[in-house]
Amino acid sequence: VDCKYPGTTIAFHVDPGSNPNYFATLIEYTNGDGDLASVDLKQALDTDGWQPMQQSWGAVWKLDGAGSTLLPPFSLRLTSLDSRKTIVATAVIRAGWEPGKTYR
């Protein structure tokens, strides 16, 4: 399901320590119905595969590229813990992303 919900605000604050091999983001989902059960990332050239991210702490989720370069733009799939609803933010972290920046 693409992220096309009027009035829904999701912000992804890219962790300052993120780099081409490691990506972490603080997710601010003010219209959500509770905590997130899972967050998955899809890279630009990977049309089918979602990679599960790990919860680092609080609302920060991370993905270690395990030595390979991650290829933006990144799409993020959020699944709510309570309702199990899923929202996809397609290509929300675009090519040329910068650590410390916020993407909506």
PDB file of C-alpha atoms in Angstrom:
ATOM      1  CA  VAL A   1       0.000   0.000   0.000  1.00  0.00           C
ATOM      2  CA  ASP A   2       1.554   3.285  -1.047  1.00  0.00           C
ATOM      3  CA  CYS A   3       1.712   6.144   1.424  1.00  0.00           C
ATOM      4  CA  LYS A   4      -1.200   8.249   0.129  1.00  0.00           C
ATOM      5  CA  TYR A   5      -3.050   9.203   3.278  1.00  0.00           C
ATOM      6  CA  PRO A   6      -4.080  12.874   3.544  1.00  0.00           C
ATOM      7  CA  GLY A   7      -3.180  14.304   6.935  1.00  0.00           C
ATOM      8  CA  THR A   8      -0.713  11.528   7.740  1.00  0.00           C
ATOM      9  CA  THR A   9       2.660  12.845   8.769  1.00  0.00           C
ATOM     10  CA  ILE A  10       5.687  10.580   8.912  1.00  0.00           C
ATOM     11  CA  ALA A  11       9.167  11.998   9.429  1.00  0.00           C
ATOM     12  CA  PHE A  12      12.403  10.056   9.053  1.00  0.00           C
ATOM     13  CA  HIS A  13      15.336  11.706  10.833  1.00  0.00           C
ATOM     14  CA  VAL A  14      18.479  10.077   9.397  1.00  0.00           C
ATOM     15  CA  ASP A  15      20.962   9.251  12.158  1.00  0.00           C
ATOM     16  CA  PRO A  16      24.157  11.364  11.978  1.00  0.00           C
ATOM     17  CA  GLY A  17      26.225   8.147  12.016  1.00  0.00           C
ATOM     18  CA  SER A  18      24.597   6.789   8.854  1.00  0.00           C
ATOM     19  CA  ASN A  19      26.807   6.160   5.837  1.00  0.00           C
ATOM     20  CA  PRO A  20      26.659   4.212   2.534  1.00  0.00           C
ATOM     21  CA  ASN A  21      27.090   0.891   4.436  1.00  0.00           C
ATOM     22  CA  TYR A  22      24.945   1.600   7.502  1.00  0.00           C
ATOM     23  CA  PHE A  23      21.549   3.313   7.676  1.00  0.00           C
ATOM     24  CA  ALA A  24      19.645   4.304  10.809  1.00  0.00           C
ATOM     25  CA  THR A  25      16.600   6.524  11.187  1.00  0.00           C
ATOM     26  CA  LEU A  26      14.436   7.916  13.951  1.00  0.00           C
ATOM     27  CA  ILE A  27      10.826   7.438  12.846  1.00  0.00           C
ATOM     28  CA  GLU A  28       8.262   9.981  13.920  1.00  0.00           C
ATOM     29  CA  TYR A  29       4.801   8.696  12.985  1.00  0.00           C
ATOM     30  CA  THR A  30       2.419  11.033  14.764  1.00  0.00           C
ATOM     31  CA  ASN A  31      -0.740   9.562  13.222  1.00  0.00           C
ATOM     32  CA  GLY A  32       0.179   5.970  14.068  1.00  0.00           C
ATOM     33  CA  ASP A  33      -1.839   3.788  16.416  1.00  0.00           C
ATOM     34  CA  GLY A  34       1.033   2.855  18.709  1.00  0.00           C
ATOM     35  CA  ASP A  35       4.494   1.363  18.600  1.00  0.00           C
ATOM     36  CA  LEU A  36       5.938  -0.143  15.458  1.00  0.00           C
ATOM     37  CA  ALA A  37       6.193  -3.930  15.269  1.00  0.00           C
ATOM     38  CA  SER A  38       8.549  -3.894  12.314  1.00  0.00           C
ATOM     39  CA  VAL A  39      10.288  -1.648   9.823  1.00  0.00           C
ATOM     40  CA  ASP A  40      11.606  -2.906   6.491  1.00  0.00           C
ATOM     41  CA  LEU A  41      13.775  -1.185   3.893  1.00  0.00           C
ATOM     42  CA  LYS A  42      13.791  -1.679   0.135  1.00  0.00           C
ATOM     43  CA  GLN A  43      16.727  -0.465  -1.914  1.00  0.00           C
ATOM     44  CA  ALA A  44      16.426   1.190  -5.328  1.00  0.00           C
ATOM     45  CA  LEU A  45      17.404  -1.717  -7.526  1.00  0.00           C
ATOM     46  CA  ASP A  46      15.717  -4.382  -5.408  1.00  0.00           C
ATOM     47  CA  THR A  47      12.194  -4.412  -6.785  1.00  0.00           C
ATOM     48  CA  ASP A  48      10.872  -7.335  -4.733  1.00  0.00           C
ATOM     49  CA  GLY A  49      12.978  -7.694  -1.619  1.00  0.00           C
ATOM     50  CA  TRP A  50      12.343  -6.014   1.689  1.00  0.00           C
ATOM     51  CA  GLN A  51      15.147  -6.130   4.250  1.00  0.00           C
ATOM     52  CA  PRO A  52      14.105  -6.167   7.910  1.00  0.00           C
ATOM     53  CA  MET A  53      15.586  -3.394  10.009  1.00  0.00           C
ATOM     54  CA  GLN A  54      16.469  -3.869  13.671  1.00  0.00           C
ATOM     55  CA  GLN A  55      15.179  -1.643  16.422  1.00  0.00           C
ATOM     56  CA  SER A  56      18.233   0.070  17.862  1.00  0.00           C
ATOM     57  CA  TRP A  57      16.519   1.890  20.746  1.00  0.00           C
ATOM     58  CA  GLY A  58      13.240   3.744  21.127  1.00  0.00           C
ATOM     59  CA  ALA A  59      12.011   4.825  17.700  1.00  0.00           C
ATOM     60  CA  VAL A  60      15.424   4.360  16.024  1.00  0.00           C
ATOM     61  CA  TRP A  61      15.648   1.544  13.479  1.00  0.00           C
ATOM     62  CA  LYS A  62      18.866   0.456  11.717  1.00  0.00           C
ATOM     63  CA  LEU A  63      20.159  -1.644   8.834  1.00  0.00           C
ATOM     64  CA  ASP A  64      23.776  -2.687   8.445  1.00  0.00           C
ATOM     65  CA  GLY A  65      24.714  -3.303   4.828  1.00  0.00           C
ATOM     66  CA  ALA A  66      27.192  -5.969   6.013  1.00  0.00           C
ATOM     67  CA  GLY A  67      30.037  -4.525   3.987  1.00  0.00           C
ATOM     68  CA  SER A  68      28.075  -3.773   0.821  1.00  0.00           C
ATOM     69  CA  THR A  69      26.959  -0.325  -0.207  1.00  0.00           C
ATOM     70  CA  LEU A  70      23.253   0.407   0.253  1.00  0.00           C
ATOM     71  CA  LEU A  71      21.622   1.789  -2.888  1.00  0.00           C
ATOM     72  CA  PRO A  72      19.142   4.671  -2.527  1.00  0.00           C
ATOM     73  CA  PRO A  73      16.455   5.732  -2.955  1.00  0.00           C
ATOM     74  CA  PHE A  74      15.100   3.810   0.021  1.00  0.00           C
ATOM     75  CA  SER A  75      11.478   2.869   0.586  1.00  0.00           C
ATOM     76  CA  LEU A  76      10.400   2.106   4.152  1.00  0.00           C
ATOM     77  CA  ARG A  77       7.547  -0.161   5.199  1.00  0.00           C
ATOM     78  CA  LEU A  78       6.116   0.402   8.693  1.00  0.00           C
ATOM     79  CA  THR A  79       3.928  -2.145  10.476  1.00  0.00           C
ATOM     80  CA  SER A  80       2.018  -1.139  13.601  1.00  0.00           C
ATOM     81  CA  LEU A  81       2.305  -3.338  16.683  1.00  0.00           C
ATOM     82  CA  ASP A  82      -1.332  -2.980  17.779  1.00  0.00           C
ATOM     83  CA  SER A  83      -3.382  -3.001  14.575  1.00  0.00           C
ATOM     84  CA  ARG A  84      -0.781  -4.648  12.274  1.00  0.00           C
ATOM     85  CA  LYS A  85      -1.594  -1.966   9.678  1.00  0.00           C
ATOM     86  CA  THR A  86       1.169  -1.384   7.141  1.00  0.00           C
ATOM     87  CA  ILE A  87       2.166   1.833   5.416  1.00  0.00           C
ATOM     88  CA  VAL A  88       4.810   2.106   2.707  1.00  0.00           C
ATOM     89  CA  ALA A  89       6.744   5.332   2.219  1.00  0.00           C
ATOM     90  CA  THR A  90       7.966   4.834  -1.351  1.00  0.00           C
ATOM     91  CA  ALA A  91      11.420   6.280  -2.179  1.00  0.00           C
ATOM     92  CA  VAL A  92      11.177   8.566   0.853  1.00  0.00           C
ATOM     93  CA  ILE A  93      14.958   8.611   1.378  1.00  0.00           C
ATOM     94  CA  ARG A  94      16.123   9.730  -2.037  1.00  0.00           C
ATOM     95  CA  ALA A  95      19.497   9.437  -3.755  1.00  0.00           C
ATOM     96  CA  GLY A  96      21.890  12.007  -2.350  1.00  0.00           C
ATOM     97  CA  TRP A  97      20.482  11.632   1.200  1.00  0.00           C
ATOM     98  CA  GLU A  98      22.467  13.180   4.017  1.00  0.00           C
ATOM     99  CA  PRO A  99      23.050  12.079   7.622  1.00  0.00           C
ATOM    100  CA  GLY A 100      21.297  14.398  10.083  1.00  0.00           C
ATOM    101  CA  LYS A 101      18.575  15.445   7.617  1.00  0.00           C
ATOM    102  CA  THR A 102      14.829  14.853   7.941  1.00  0.00           C
ATOM    103  CA  TYR A 103      12.726  13.394   5.133  1.00  0.00           C
ATOM    104  CA  ARG A 104       8.913  13.378   5.030  1.00  0.00           C
TER     105      ARG A 104
END
